[in-house]
Amino acid sequence: MTTDIPVLAPLRRSPVARRKLLVFTCFLATAVTLTPIVMMVLVAFQSDTESMQTKPSFWPSSWHTENISRAFDLVPIGRYLLNTVIFAGGTTILETITAALAAYAFARLTFRGREVLFGVYLATLMIPTQVTLVPQFILVAKLHGVDTWAGMILPHAFTALGVFLLRQFFLGVPRDYEEAARLDGANRWQTFIRVIVPLAVPAIATLAVFKFISQWNNLLWPLVISNSDATRTASVGLQVFQSTNGTQWNLLLMAATITTVPLILLFFLTQRWFVKGITMSGLGGR
């Protein structure tokens, strides 16, 4: 007498059925993820009246492409996008440099208390960002960094997550490569630059993409530290847009669509490095 449930038994026996179930699950998850984005784009091209209806029809009756120019006229979206590139790009460059150096030290250098120090460093990941926001702001304010690029970028140029990710990759690199370079006369710095860094390009690219995306969407710190259009990022600019122009859903969502396009392009340009980096640098180190 079998204990198999009749409905589930064919799924366990048939690879085709399992594959179809997997495809359906992936399709359902993709649809749930993309639905808000598609709705945002559709409403962005609606008229003012249509977007403010009590029961809106998300498919626009007519496409109002002039909403793009109207959104740019109401707030300096171009300036906000440039500021976001500077902020996200600056923090990304600095973190990849500092994380690579610190990760190599924790992975290859031997010094007293290394493991304890690394454990304490990783423990900072458990501290919510909101807890350190006020002390961080007070420190930056005392250093006259409010509404400056240095005050915006430097506090986010060092994170334990980046060090952990790269350290795991460096631990997986055979020491034979470094020993061969040392035998050829290279010092530790030359070994790091000429041997380790080229091998770690996928991992570094993954870290850079993660960092850039997170900082592009960062709202809390730029909102606190920025006081003018000279340093406001796109996420803060959307808040300014809503507060100054009211809830004009079509224009607000058009501005949100414009600020989302660069991230979509970034993903398509870097997806090969992104997937390769996830595969090679993941958590498989020793």
Backbone as CSV, one residue per row, in Angstrom:
resi,resn,N_x,N_y,N_z,CA_x,CA_y,CA_z,C_x,C_y,C_z
1,MET,0.848,-1.196,0.000,0.000,0.000,0.000,0.879,1.240,0.000
2,THR,0.702,2.059,-0.970,1.535,3.255,-1.083,0.957,4.398,-0.263
3,THR,1.868,5.237,0.259,1.466,6.402,1.057,1.547,7.692,0.265
4,ASP,1.897,7.598,-1.032,2.013,8.798,-1.849,0.654,9.432,-2.068
5,ILE,0.637,10.761,-2.021,-0.571,11.493,-2.367,-0.724,11.437,-3.881
6,PRO,-1.866,11.061,-4.383,-2.019,10.856,-5.837,-1.674,12.086,-6.642
7,VAL,-1.949,13.292,-6.130,-1.689,14.498,-6.919,-0.211,14.784,-7.011
8,LEU,0.531,14.519,-5.918,1.945,14.850,-5.877,2.826,13.765,-6.485
9,ALA,2.335,12.543,-6.534,3.156,11.454,-7.049,3.615,11.689,-8.476
10,PRO,2.739,12.140,-9.410,3.214,12.373,-10.778,4.295,13.442,-10.841
11,LEU,4.221,14.441,-9.953,5.228,15.497,-9.980,6.598,14.962,-9.598
12,ARG,6.621,13.998,-8.629,7.909,13.443,-8.224,8.471,12.523,-9.295
13,ARG,7.595,11.894,-10.080,8.080,10.948,-11.083,8.402,11.623,-12.410
14,SER,7.816,12.767,-12.695,7.946,13.371,-14.014,8.836,14.612,-13.974
15,PRO,10.013,14.552,-14.603,10.853,15.753,-14.672,10.177,16.876,-15.441
16,VAL,9.362,16.538,-16.432,8.671,17.558,-17.222,7.689,18.332,-16.354
17,ALA,6.967,17.618,-15.509,6.001,18.274,-14.621,6.710,19.183,-13.631
18,ARG,7.838,18.720,-13.093,8.595,19.557,-12.164,9.121,20.803,-12.860
19,ARG,9.562,20.628,-14.105,10.080,21.773,-14.849,8.963,22.784,-15.129
20,LYS,7.785,22.281,-15.486,6.664,23.182,-15.733,6.265,23.932,-14.465
21,LEU,6.293,23.229,-13.337,5.966,23.880,-12.063,6.984,24.961,-11.727
22,LEU,8.259,24.679,-12.005,9.306,25.663,-11.741,9.148,26.878,-12.638
23,VAL,8.849,26.641,-13.915,8.650,27.756,-14.844,7.458,28.601,-14.428
24,PHE,6.384,27.935,-14.025,5.193,28.683,-13.592,5.495,29.520,-12.348
25,THR,6.241,28.953,-11.409,6.593,29.692,-10.186,7.456,30.902,-10.515
26,CYS,8.426,30.715,-11.405,9.278,31.832,-11.806,8.479,32.908,-12.531
27,PHE,7.572,32.470,-13.392,6.730,33.435,-14.110,5.855,34.216,-13.148
28,LEU,5.279,33.532,-12.151,4.423,34.202,-11.179,5.219,35.210,-10.347
29,ALA,6.424,34.814,-9.918,7.260,35.723,-9.132,7.678,36.937,-9.953
30,THR,7.988,36.707,-11.233,8.361,37.821,-12.112,7.193,38.774,-12.325
31,ALA,6.003,38.221,-12.510,4.815,39.066,-12.712,4.526,39.917,-11.490
32,VAL,4.643,39.327,-10.305,4.401,40.077,-9.073,5.434,41.188,-8.914
33,THR,6.676,40.912,-9.298,7.740,41.907,-9.153,7.595,43.045,-10.151
34,LEU,7.218,42.720,-11.393,7.174,43.732,-12.438,5.878,44.529,-12.469
35,THR,4.810,44.016,-11.861,3.519,44.712,-11.929,3.584,46.149,-11.413
36,PRO,4.171,46.431,-10.248,4.239,47.834,-9.808,5.032,48.730,-10.759
37,ILE,6.098,48.182,-11.364,6.909,48.980,-12.281,6.122,49.305,-13.541
38,VAL,5.411,48.307,-14.073,4.601,48.538,-15.271,3.499,49.554,-14.981
39,MET,2.844,49.450,-13.827,1.806,50.395,-13.459,2.374,51.807,-13.322
40,MET,3.587,51.935,-12.782,4.221,53.240,-12.643,4.432,53.892,-14.003
41,VAL,4.919,53.118,-14.958,5.181,53.661,-16.292,3.873,54.038,-16.989
42,LEU,2.843,53.207,-16.851,1.564,53.495,-17.515,0.909,54.763,-16.963
43,VAL,0.892,54.903,-15.654,0.292,56.093,-15.052,1.100,57.336,-15.406
44,ALA,2.418,57.186,-15.588,3.267,58.334,-15.907,2.880,58.990,-17.226
45,PHE,2.264,58.242,-18.127,1.890,58.785,-19.434,0.407,59.154,-19.510
46,GLN,-0.290,59.156,-18.383,-1.695,59.546,-18.383,-1.836,61.066,-18.269
47,SER,-3.030,61.545,-18.553,-3.316,62.965,-18.380,-3.514,63.273,-16.902
48,ASP,-3.523,64.564,-16.566,-3.717,64.962,-15.171,-5.050,64.454,-14.629
49,THR,-6.104,64.637,-15.402,-7.437,64.226,-14.954,-7.536,62.720,-14.789
50,GLU,-6.998,61.996,-15.749,-7.097,60.542,-15.715,-6.329,59.943,-14.547
51,SER,-5.163,60.502,-14.223,-4.356,59.956,-13.137,-4.916,60.278,-11.759
52,MET,-5.813,61.280,-11.676,-6.385,61.683,-10.391,-7.775,61.118,-10.156
53,GLN,-8.246,60.246,-11.020,-9.570,59.655,-10.857,-9.620,58.754,-9.630
54,THR,-10.796,58.661,-9.028,-10.969,57.805,-7.852,-10.745,56.335,-8.191
55,LYS,-11.267,55.935,-9.355,-11.048,54.575,-9.837,-10.300,54.644,-11.161
56,PRO,-8.971,54.793,-11.091,-8.209,55.006,-12.329,-8.112,53.738,-13.163
57,SER,-8.056,53.944,-14.450,-7.733,52.848,-15.366,-6.250,52.981,-15.669
58,PHE,-5.494,51.993,-15.299,-4.049,52.126,-15.364,-3.531,52.199,-16.803
59,TRP,-4.268,51.692,-17.751,-3.851,51.826,-19.149,-4.314,53.189,-19.641
60,PRO,-3.406,54.054,-20.062,-3.805,55.418,-20.464,-4.676,55.406,-21.715
61,SER,-5.722,56.238,-21.698,-6.585,56.359,-22.873,-5.839,57.000,-24.029
62,SER,-4.905,57.887,-23.718,-4.016,58.478,-24.725,-2.664,58.721,-24.065
63,TRP,-1.605,58.565,-24.853,-0.253,58.653,-24.306,0.221,60.107,-24.342
64,HIS,0.490,60.659,-23.163,0.922,62.052,-23.046,2.439,62.081,-22.846
65,THR,3.156,62.065,-23.950,4.620,62.095,-23.868,5.153,63.439,-23.395
66,GLU,4.315,64.465,-23.430,4.768,65.772,-22.947,4.979,65.779,-21.436
67,ASN,4.531,64.727,-20.754,4.768,64.644,-19.311,6.250,64.578,-18.977
68,ILE,7.038,64.085,-19.934,8.486,64.019,-19.703,9.060,65.421,-19.560
69,SER,8.751,66.287,-20.509,9.262,67.660,-20.445,8.641,68.428,-19.285
70,ARG,7.388,68.156,-18.956,6.742,68.833,-17.831,7.423,68.477,-16.520
71,ALA,7.807,67.217,-16.366,8.492,66.809,-15.137,9.844,67.501,-15.008
72,PHE,10.561,67.631,-16.132,11.852,68.318,-16.105,11.687,69.818,-15.829
73,ASP,10.558,70.383,-16.230,10.339,71.812,-16.016,10.003,72.138,-14.562
74,LEU,9.341,71.210,-13.881,8.896,71.484,-12.511,10.049,71.424,-11.504
75,VAL,10.936,70.484,-11.657,12.100,70.361,-10.765,13.327,70.037,-11.624
76,PRO,14.522,70.392,-11.152,15.742,70.098,-11.939,16.141,68.633,-11.858
77,ILE,15.390,67.771,-12.544,15.661,66.333,-12.478,17.049,66.014,-13.036
78,GLY,17.447,66.726,-14.084,18.778,66.487,-14.640,19.868,66.723,-13.619
79,ARG,19.738,67.793,-12.850,20.712,68.082,-11.799,20.688,67.013,-10.722
80,TYR,19.486,66.562,-10.351,19.376,65.514,-9.346,20.031,64.213,-9.816
81,LEU,19.839,63.884,-11.094,20.459,62.670,-11.626,21.982,62.776,-11.622
82,LEU,22.503,63.935,-11.997,23.954,64.137,-11.962,24.477,64.026,-10.540
83,ASN,23.766,64.617,-9.588,24.178,64.515,-8.190,24.162,63.071,-7.708
84,THR,23.185,62.311,-8.166,23.094,60.907,-7.765,24.258,60.106,-8.327
85,VAL,24.632,60.399,-9.558,25.779,59.716,-10.152,27.050,60.035,-9.371
86,ILE,27.216,61.297,-8.988,28.406,61.688,-8.218,28.403,60.995,-6.857
87,PHE,27.259,61.007,-6.188,27.166,60.397,-4.861,27.367,58.884,-4.918
88,ALA,26.605,58.221,-5.791,26.706,56.766,-5.887,28.062,56.333,-6.444
89,GLY,28.544,57.058,-7.458,29.844,56.712,-8.030,30.988,56.939,-7.061
90,GLY,30.953,58.043,-6.319,32.017,58.328,-5.360,32.086,57.300,-4.253
91,THR,30.938,56.968,-3.666,30.932,55.965,-2.604,31.321,54.592,-3.132
92,THR,30.920,54.271,-4.350,31.265,52.966,-4.922,32.765,52.835,-5.145
93,ILE,33.377,53.854,-5.718,34.824,53.804,-5.976,35.608,53.699,-4.673
94,LEU,35.244,54.532,-3.708,35.976,54.524,-2.444,35.785,53.209,-1.700
95,GLU,34.570,52.665,-1.716,34.371,51.417,-0.973,35.072,50.234,-1.623
96,THR,35.068,50.162,-2.933,35.774,49.043,-3.573,37.269,49.091,-3.256
97,ILE,37.834,50.296,-3.162,39.256,50.417,-2.824,39.501,50.022,-1.374
98,THR,38.750,50.613,-0.452,38.966,50.326,0.965,38.603,48.889,1.312
99,ALA,37.536,48.361,0.716,37.135,46.986,1.004,38.160,45.993,0.476
100,ALA,38.714,46.253,-0.708,39.718,45.343,-1.265,40.973,45.320,-0.398
101,LEU,41.414,46.487,0.058,42.617,46.550,0.892,42.378,45.859,2.233
102,ALA,41.247,46.161,2.875,40.963,45.553,4.178,40.737,44.049,4.043
103,ALA,40.041,43.624,2.993,39.769,42.196,2.801,41.067,41.424,2.569
104,TYR,41.981,42.006,1.814,43.268,41.330,1.584,44.056,41.217,2.879
105,ALA,44.003,42.252,3.716,44.707,42.197,4.999,44.125,41.112,5.890
106,PHE,42.798,41.008,5.959,42.173,39.988,6.797,42.367,38.584,6.220
107,ALA,42.529,38.468,4.918,42.656,37.145,4.294,44.095,36.647,4.257
108,ARG,45.073,37.539,4.117,46.448,37.114,3.872,47.448,37.530,4.953
109,LEU,47.262,38.674,5.572,48.222,39.119,6.579,47.953,38.423,7.908
110,THR,49.025,38.081,8.601,48.915,37.430,9.903,49.347,38.407,10.988
111,PHE,48.430,38.716,11.882,48.747,39.609,12.997,47.888,39.221,14.186
112,ARG,48.314,39.605,15.352,47.637,39.206,16.576,46.242,39.838,16.646
113,GLY,45.281,39.018,16.978,43.907,39.494,17.122,43.171,39.678,15.810
114,ARG,43.665,39.079,14.730,43.040,39.273,13.429,41.607,38.760,13.412
115,GLU,41.386,37.553,13.889,40.053,36.967,13.850,39.083,37.718,14.760
116,VAL,39.585,38.133,15.933,38.722,38.884,16.849,38.328,40.221,16.233
117,LEU,39.315,40.901,15.650,39.043,42.188,15.022,38.059,42.038,13.868
118,PHE,38.218,40.977,13.080,37.305,40.759,11.964,35.892,40.455,12.470
119,GLY,35.796,39.689,13.558,34.486,39.404,14.133,33.796,40.653,14.651
120,VAL,34.563,41.519,15.291,33.995,42.781,15.770,33.561,43.645,14.593
121,TYR,34.376,43.643,13.543,34.043,44.431,12.353,32.752,43.929,11.716
122,LEU,32.591,42.607,11.641,31.365,42.042,11.075,30.159,42.310,11.979
123,ALA,30.388,42.411,13.273,29.287,42.652,14.193,28.608,43.991,13.945
124,THR,29.316,44.910,13.297,28.704,46.204,12.991,27.567,46.063,11.979
125,LEU,27.519,44.942,11.256,26.412,44.719,10.326,25.083,44.556,11.057
126,MET,25.138,44.207,12.326,23.921,43.993,13.093,23.346,45.294,13.649
127,ILE,24.089,46.390,13.519,23.629,47.677,14.038,22.806,48.371,12.958
128,PRO,21.547,48.695,13.213,20.729,49.380,12.203,21.320,50.739,11.832
129,THR,21.144,51.117,10.583,21.649,52.402,10.118,21.020,53.559,10.868
130,GLN,19.761,53.416,11.250,19.064,54.494,11.939,19.683,54.809,13.297
131,VAL,20.313,53.804,13.918,20.913,54.013,15.230,22.121,54.938,15.139
132,THR,22.899,54.799,14.099,24.118,55.597,13.946,23.894,56.890,13.173
133,LEU,22.665,57.146,12.757,22.408,58.322,11.921,22.691,59.624,12.659
134,VAL,22.161,59.768,13.872,22.332,61.016,14.617,23.796,61.258,14.990
135,PRO,24.511,60.275,15.586,25.932,60.513,15.864,26.740,60.825,14.605
136,GLN,26.407,60.157,13.519,27.104,60.406,12.260,26.863,61.820,11.763
137,PHE,25.621,62.279,11.868,25.308,63.642,11.439,26.011,64.670,12.317
138,ILE,26.029,64.451,13.628,26.698,65.392,14.534,28.186,65.485,14.202
139,LEU,28.811,64.339,13.936,30.233,64.331,13.601,30.496,65.089,12.304
140,VAL,29.680,64.825,11.283,29.856,65.512,10.004,29.586,67.008,10.152
141,ALA,28.584,67.371,10.954,28.278,68.786,11.157,29.425,69.501,11.850
142,LYS,30.047,68.868,12.842,31.179,69.491,13.536,32.381,69.656,12.614
143,LEU,32.467,68.808,11.597,33.554,68.926,10.613,33.150,69.794,9.420
144,HIS,32.018,70.480,9.537,31.512,71.384,8.496,31.294,70.644,7.165
145,GLY,30.712,69.450,7.280,30.475,68.657,6.080,29.031,68.624,5.619
146,VAL,28.134,69.399,6.281,26.733,69.415,5.877,26.592,70.078,4.507
147,ASP,25.810,69.449,3.635,25.560,69.947,2.283,26.846,70.050,1.456
148,THR,27.780,69.128,1.696,29.009,69.054,0.905,29.169,67.626,0.397
149,TRP,29.926,67.475,-0.683,30.123,66.140,-1.238,30.943,65.258,-0.298
150,ALA,31.915,65.842,0.385,32.707,65.058,1.329,31.832,64.524,2.458
151,GLY,30.936,65.363,2.969,30.055,64.917,4.036,29.070,63.860,3.590
152,MET,28.692,63.876,2.323,27.758,62.875,1.821,28.445,61.551,1.504
153,ILE,29.631,61.623,0.940,30.276,60.421,0.404,31.098,59.669,1.446
154,LEU,31.931,60.362,2.188,32.894,59.692,3.063,32.252,58.777,4.111
155,PRO,31.144,59.153,4.774,30.579,58.222,5.764,30.111,56.898,5.182
156,HIS,29.902,56.819,3.874,29.431,55.580,3.245,30.526,54.909,2.406
157,ALA,31.762,55.292,2.648,32.866,54.727,1.872,33.489,53.504,2.534
158,PHE,32.979,53.106,3.692,33.552,51.972,4.422,32.406,51.130,4.972
159,THR,32.324,49.884,4.549,31.289,48.984,5.060,31.884,47.598,5.297
160,ALA,31.352,46.909,6.311,31.839,45.576,6.633,31.390,44.548,5.608
161,LEU,30.246,44.788,4.953,29.739,43.817,3.984,30.692,43.669,2.807
162,GLY,31.207,44.783,2.307,32.148,44.718,1.193,33.427,43.992,1.572
163,VAL,33.918,44.232,2.775,35.126,43.540,3.248,34.864,42.044,3.354
164,PHE,33.721,41.680,3.886,33.393,40.259,4.027,33.300,39.568,2.681
165,LEU,32.640,40.202,1.717,32.466,39.600,0.403,33.807,39.355,-0.281
166,LEU,34.669,40.368,-0.278,35.956,40.224,-0.947,36.900,39.304,-0.176
167,ARG,36.819,39.312,1.130,37.669,38.404,1.914,37.350,36.957,1.575
168,GLN,36.070,36.635,1.429,35.700,35.272,1.076,36.300,34.865,-0.262
169,PHE,36.354,35.802,-1.193,36.951,35.487,-2.495,38.464,35.325,-2.372
170,PHE,39.115,36.229,-1.654,40.568,36.158,-1.507,41.001,34.867,-0.832
171,LEU,40.181,34.359,0.105,40.518,33.096,0.757,40.493,31.924,-0.214
172,GLY,39.745,32.056,-1.281,39.674,30.993,-2.273,40.758,31.054,-3.331
173,VAL,41.560,32.117,-3.352,42.653,32.241,-4.322,43.845,31.442,-3.813
174,PRO,44.376,30.486,-4.587,45.523,29.701,-4.131,46.723,30.590,-3.799
175,ARG,47.403,30.259,-2.727,48.582,31.022,-2.331,49.750,30.824,-3.289
176,ASP,49.663,29.783,-4.126,50.754,29.511,-5.070,50.973,30.692,-6.010
177,TYR,49.888,31.387,-6.384,50.032,32.536,-7.265,50.865,33.629,-6.608
178,GLU,50.605,33.883,-5.357,51.354,34.921,-4.647,52.805,34.499,-4.440
179,GLU,53.009,33.234,-4.097,54.374,32.758,-3.882,55.182,32.826,-5.166
180,ALA,54.546,32.520,-6.297,55.268,32.621,-7.572,55.636,34.069,-7.869
181,ALA,54.735,34.999,-7.571,55.042,36.413,-7.788,56.156,36.888,-6.863
182,ARG,56.151,36.403,-5.618,57.200,36.802,-4.683,58.560,36.258,-5.125
183,LEU,58.555,35.050,-5.694,59.812,34.479,-6.199,60.352,35.281,-7.381
184,ASP,59.457,35.909,-8.143,59.878,36.744,-9.271,60.316,38.140,-8.828
185,GLY,60.295,38.394,-7.525,60.786,39.666,-7.018,59.720,40.685,-6.689
186,ALA,58.454,40.332,-6.778,57.389,41.286,-6.471,57.198,41.383,-4.961
187,ASN,56.986,42.597,-4.486,56.671,42.762,-3.072,55.186,42.523,-2.849
188,ARG,54.745,42.673,-1.601,53.349,42.357,-1.301,52.384,43.296,-2.022
189,TRP,52.737,44.571,-2.108,51.867,45.521,-2.785,51.750,45.204,-4.278
190,GLN,52.884,44.900,-4.921,52.858,44.538,-6.335,52.087,43.243,-6.558
191,THR,52.221,42.308,-5.625,51.465,41.061,-5.732,49.969,41.314,-5.662
192,PHE,49.583,42.204,-4.772,48.166,42.531,-4.627,47.616,43.178,-5.892
193,ILE,48.349,44.141,-6.437,47.868,44.893,-7.597,47.893,44.045,-8.868
194,ARG,48.974,43.293,-9.079,49.173,42.597,-10.350,48.637,41.177,-10.375
195,VAL,48.415,40.573,-9.224,47.966,39.183,-9.191,46.560,39.056,-8.595
196,ILE,46.378,39.569,-7.396,45.110,39.368,-6.686,43.979,40.173,-7.316
197,VAL,44.218,41.456,-7.569,43.144,42.304,-8.096,42.630,41.812,-9.454
198,PRO,43.504,41.460,-10.421,42.956,40.931,-11.695,42.111,39.671,-11.511
199,LEU,42.496,38.815,-10.565,41.702,37.612,-10.325,40.377,37.932,-9.646
200,ALA,40.334,39.042,-8.924,39.146,39.393,-8.151,38.210,40.341,-8.888
201,VAL,38.446,40.575,-10.168,37.597,41.510,-10.916,36.115,41.134,-10.846
202,PRO,35.729,39.863,-11.014,34.292,39.536,-10.901,33.713,39.884,-9.531
203,ALA,34.448,39.583,-8.472,33.961,39.883,-7.125,33.886,41.388,-6.901
204,ILE,34.895,42.110,-7.355,34.899,43.563,-7.195,33.762,44.179,-8.003
205,ALA,33.529,43.658,-9.214,32.426,44.175,-10.032,31.080,43.941,-9.363
206,THR,30.913,42.774,-8.740,29.674,42.489,-8.028,29.472,43.461,-6.875
207,LEU,30.527,43.660,-6.087,30.450,44.611,-4.981,30.123,46.012,-5.482
208,ALA,30.750,46.426,-6.578,30.519,47.764,-7.120,29.069,47.941,-7.570
209,VAL,28.511,46.920,-8.230,27.122,47.013,-8.695,26.166,47.090,-7.511
210,PHE,26.376,46.219,-6.510,25.531,46.259,-5.315,25.611,47.626,-4.642
211,LYS,26.810,48.143,-4.494,26.998,49.417,-3.808,26.357,50.551,-4.595
212,PHE,26.563,50.574,-5.891,26.024,51.657,-6.704,24.500,51.674,-6.645
213,ILE,23.881,50.497,-6.748,22.422,50.434,-6.710,21.887,50.874,-5.349
214,SER,22.523,50.397,-4.270,22.049,50.763,-2.934,22.193,52.256,-2.688
215,GLN,23.280,52.856,-3.151,23.477,54.279,-2.943,22.603,55.110,-3.886
216,TRP,22.314,54.601,-5.056,21.392,55.304,-5.964,20.015,55.434,-5.319
217,ASN,19.591,54.400,-4.596,18.288,54.406,-3.946,18.337,54.925,-2.513
218,ASN,19.499,55.337,-2.054,19.639,55.811,-0.676,18.860,57.104,-0.486
219,LEU,17.958,57.112,0.466,17.144,58.301,0.742,17.486,58.945,2.069
220,LEU,17.719,58.136,3.096,17.818,58.665,4.459,19.001,59.616,4.631
221,TRP,20.217,59.163,4.288,21.390,60.007,4.517,21.397,61.257,3.632
222,PRO,21.151,61.172,2.335,21.084,62.417,1.538,19.983,63.363,2.008
223,LEU,18.879,62.811,2.485,17.792,63.664,2.970,18.223,64.450,4.202
224,VAL,19.045,63.831,5.057,19.483,64.490,6.285,20.608,65.483,6.024
225,ILE,21.547,65.130,5.156,22.774,65.910,5.020,22.696,66.955,3.923
226,SER,21.754,66.835,2.990,21.676,67.757,1.852,20.609,68.811,2.109
227,ASN,20.964,70.063,1.823,20.042,71.177,2.055,19.735,71.998,0.805
228,SER,20.330,71.667,-0.324,20.132,72.482,-1.523,20.175,71.598,-2.757
229,ASP,19.759,72.183,-3.889,19.785,71.441,-5.150,21.195,71.097,-5.596
230,ALA,22.192,71.748,-5.024,23.572,71.485,-5.428,24.013,70.071,-5.076
231,THR,23.412,69.483,-4.033,23.810,68.138,-3.613,22.632,67.176,-3.493
232,ARG,21.418,67.603,-3.769,20.264,66.712,-3.647,20.336,65.596,-4.687
233,THR,20.060,64.383,-4.242,20.037,63.244,-5.149,18.623,63.037,-5.691
234,ALA,18.470,62.075,-6.593,17.178,61.849,-7.240,16.120,61.400,-6.244
235,SER,16.495,60.549,-5.291,15.511,60.079,-4.310,14.997,61.228,-3.452
236,VAL,15.892,62.130,-3.062,15.468,63.305,-2.309,14.680,64.248,-3.212
237,GLY,15.078,64.337,-4.465,14.380,65.198,-5.408,12.930,64.803,-5.594
238,LEU,12.614,63.503,-5.530,11.226,63.060,-5.633,10.419,63.542,-4.437
239,GLN,11.049,63.564,-3.271,10.368,64.108,-2.102,10.090,65.597,-2.279
240,VAL,11.078,66.325,-2.811,10.904,67.751,-3.060,9.824,67.975,-4.111
241,PHE,9.798,67.130,-5.128,8.796,67.225,-6.187,7.390,67.127,-5.607
242,GLN,7.167,66.150,-4.729,5.833,65.947,-4.172,5.451,67.089,-3.232
243,SER,6.401,67.600,-2.450,6.090,68.654,-1.490,5.827,70.001,-2.158
244,THR,6.468,70.243,-3.312,6.306,71.533,-3.975,5.201,71.548,-5.017
245,ASN,4.890,70.404,-5.601,3.905,70.361,-6.690,2.650,69.573,-6.332
246,GLY,2.545,69.127,-5.092,1.381,68.351,-4.715,1.439,66.937,-5.288
247,THR,0.350,66.227,-5.125,0.307,64.841,-5.584,-0.233,64.787,-7.004
248,GLN,0.587,65.183,-7.958,0.258,65.005,-9.372,0.832,63.654,-9.793
249,TRP,0.003,62.628,-9.685,0.501,61.258,-9.788,1.201,61.004,-11.113
250,ASN,0.676,61.521,-12.198,1.301,61.236,-13.488,2.694,61.847,-13.577
251,LEU,2.862,63.088,-13.117,4.173,63.740,-13.178,5.132,63.170,-12.135
252,LEU,4.597,62.857,-10.968,5.447,62.260,-9.936,5.980,60.901,-10.383
253,LEU,5.116,60.082,-10.956,5.554,58.772,-11.426,6.405,58.878,-12.682
254,MET,6.226,59.937,-13.472,7.121,60.166,-14.597,8.524,60.485,-14.099
255,ALA,8.608,61.326,-13.062,9.918,61.613,-12.472,10.537,60.356,-11.886
256,ALA,9.726,59.506,-11.236,10.240,58.249,-10.694,10.715,57.321,-11.805
257,THR,9.987,57.305,-12.924,10.396,56.471,-14.066,11.733,56.939,-14.618
258,ILE,11.897,58.246,-14.739,13.152,58.798,-15.269,14.329,58.427,-14.377
259,THR,14.127,58.463,-13.070,15.225,58.128,-12.157,15.487,56.621,-12.089
260,THR,14.533,55.804,-12.550,14.713,54.351,-12.526,15.413,53.836,-13.773
261,VAL,15.276,54.539,-14.890,15.854,54.094,-16.161,17.359,53.839,-16.064
262,PRO,18.168,54.730,-15.441,19.615,54.453,-15.365,19.943,53.147,-14.662
263,LEU,19.185,52.780,-13.631,19.442,51.512,-12.944,19.154,50.318,-13.836
264,ILE,18.092,50.408,-14.633,17.773,49.319,-15.561,18.875,49.164,-16.599
265,LEU,19.338,50.291,-17.137,20.436,50.246,-18.099,21.702,49.690,-17.462
266,LEU,21.967,50.076,-16.216,23.150,49.571,-15.518,23.101,48.061,-15.382
267,PHE,21.942,47.527,-15.061,21.833,46.083,-14.907,22.105,45.362,-16.224
268,PHE,21.512,45.851,-17.317,21.726,45.190,-18.607,23.180,45.284,-19.060
269,LEU,23.857,46.360,-18.682,25.260,46.520,-19.064,26.190,45.669,-18.218
270,THR,25.794,45.365,-16.987,26.694,44.672,-16.064,26.190,43.302,-15.638
271,GLN,25.128,42.804,-16.265,24.562,41.551,-15.786,25.534,40.378,-15.950
272,ARG,26.383,40.416,-16.984,27.343,39.313,-17.163,28.316,39.278,-15.993
273,TRP,28.865,40.452,-15.635,29.777,40.519,-14.496,29.033,40.224,-13.200
274,PHE,27.784,40.660,-13.123,27.005,40.465,-11.909,26.798,38.976,-11.630
275,VAL,26.326,38.244,-12.624,26.079,36.813,-12.451,27.376,36.057,-12.223
276,LYS,28.417,36.415,-12.978,29.711,35.744,-12.813,30.287,36.008,-11.430
277,GLY,30.118,37.239,-10.960,30.628,37.581,-9.635,29.894,36.845,-8.536
278,ILE,28.568,36.725,-8.665,27.789,35.986,-7.669,28.258,34.529,-7.623
279,THR,28.537,33.951,-8.802,28.941,32.553,-8.877,30.325,32.319,-8.301
280,MET,31.271,33.228,-8.654,32.668,33.004,-8.285,33.018,33.517,-6.892
281,SER,32.388,34.647,-6.489,32.803,35.239,-5.238,31.867,34.963,-4.099
282,GLY,30.808,34.189,-4.362,29.839,33.961,-3.319,30.384,33.546,-1.998
283,LEU,29.759,32.783,-1.270,30.185,32.477,0.082,30.873,31.125,0.120
284,GLY,31.663,30.821,-0.898,32.303,29.528,-0.950,33.722,29.525,-0.479
285,GLY,34.203,30.636,0.081,35.563,30.688,0.583,35.728,29.852,1.832
286,ARG,36.960,29.650,2.200,37.249,28.842,3.395,37.213,29.722,4.615
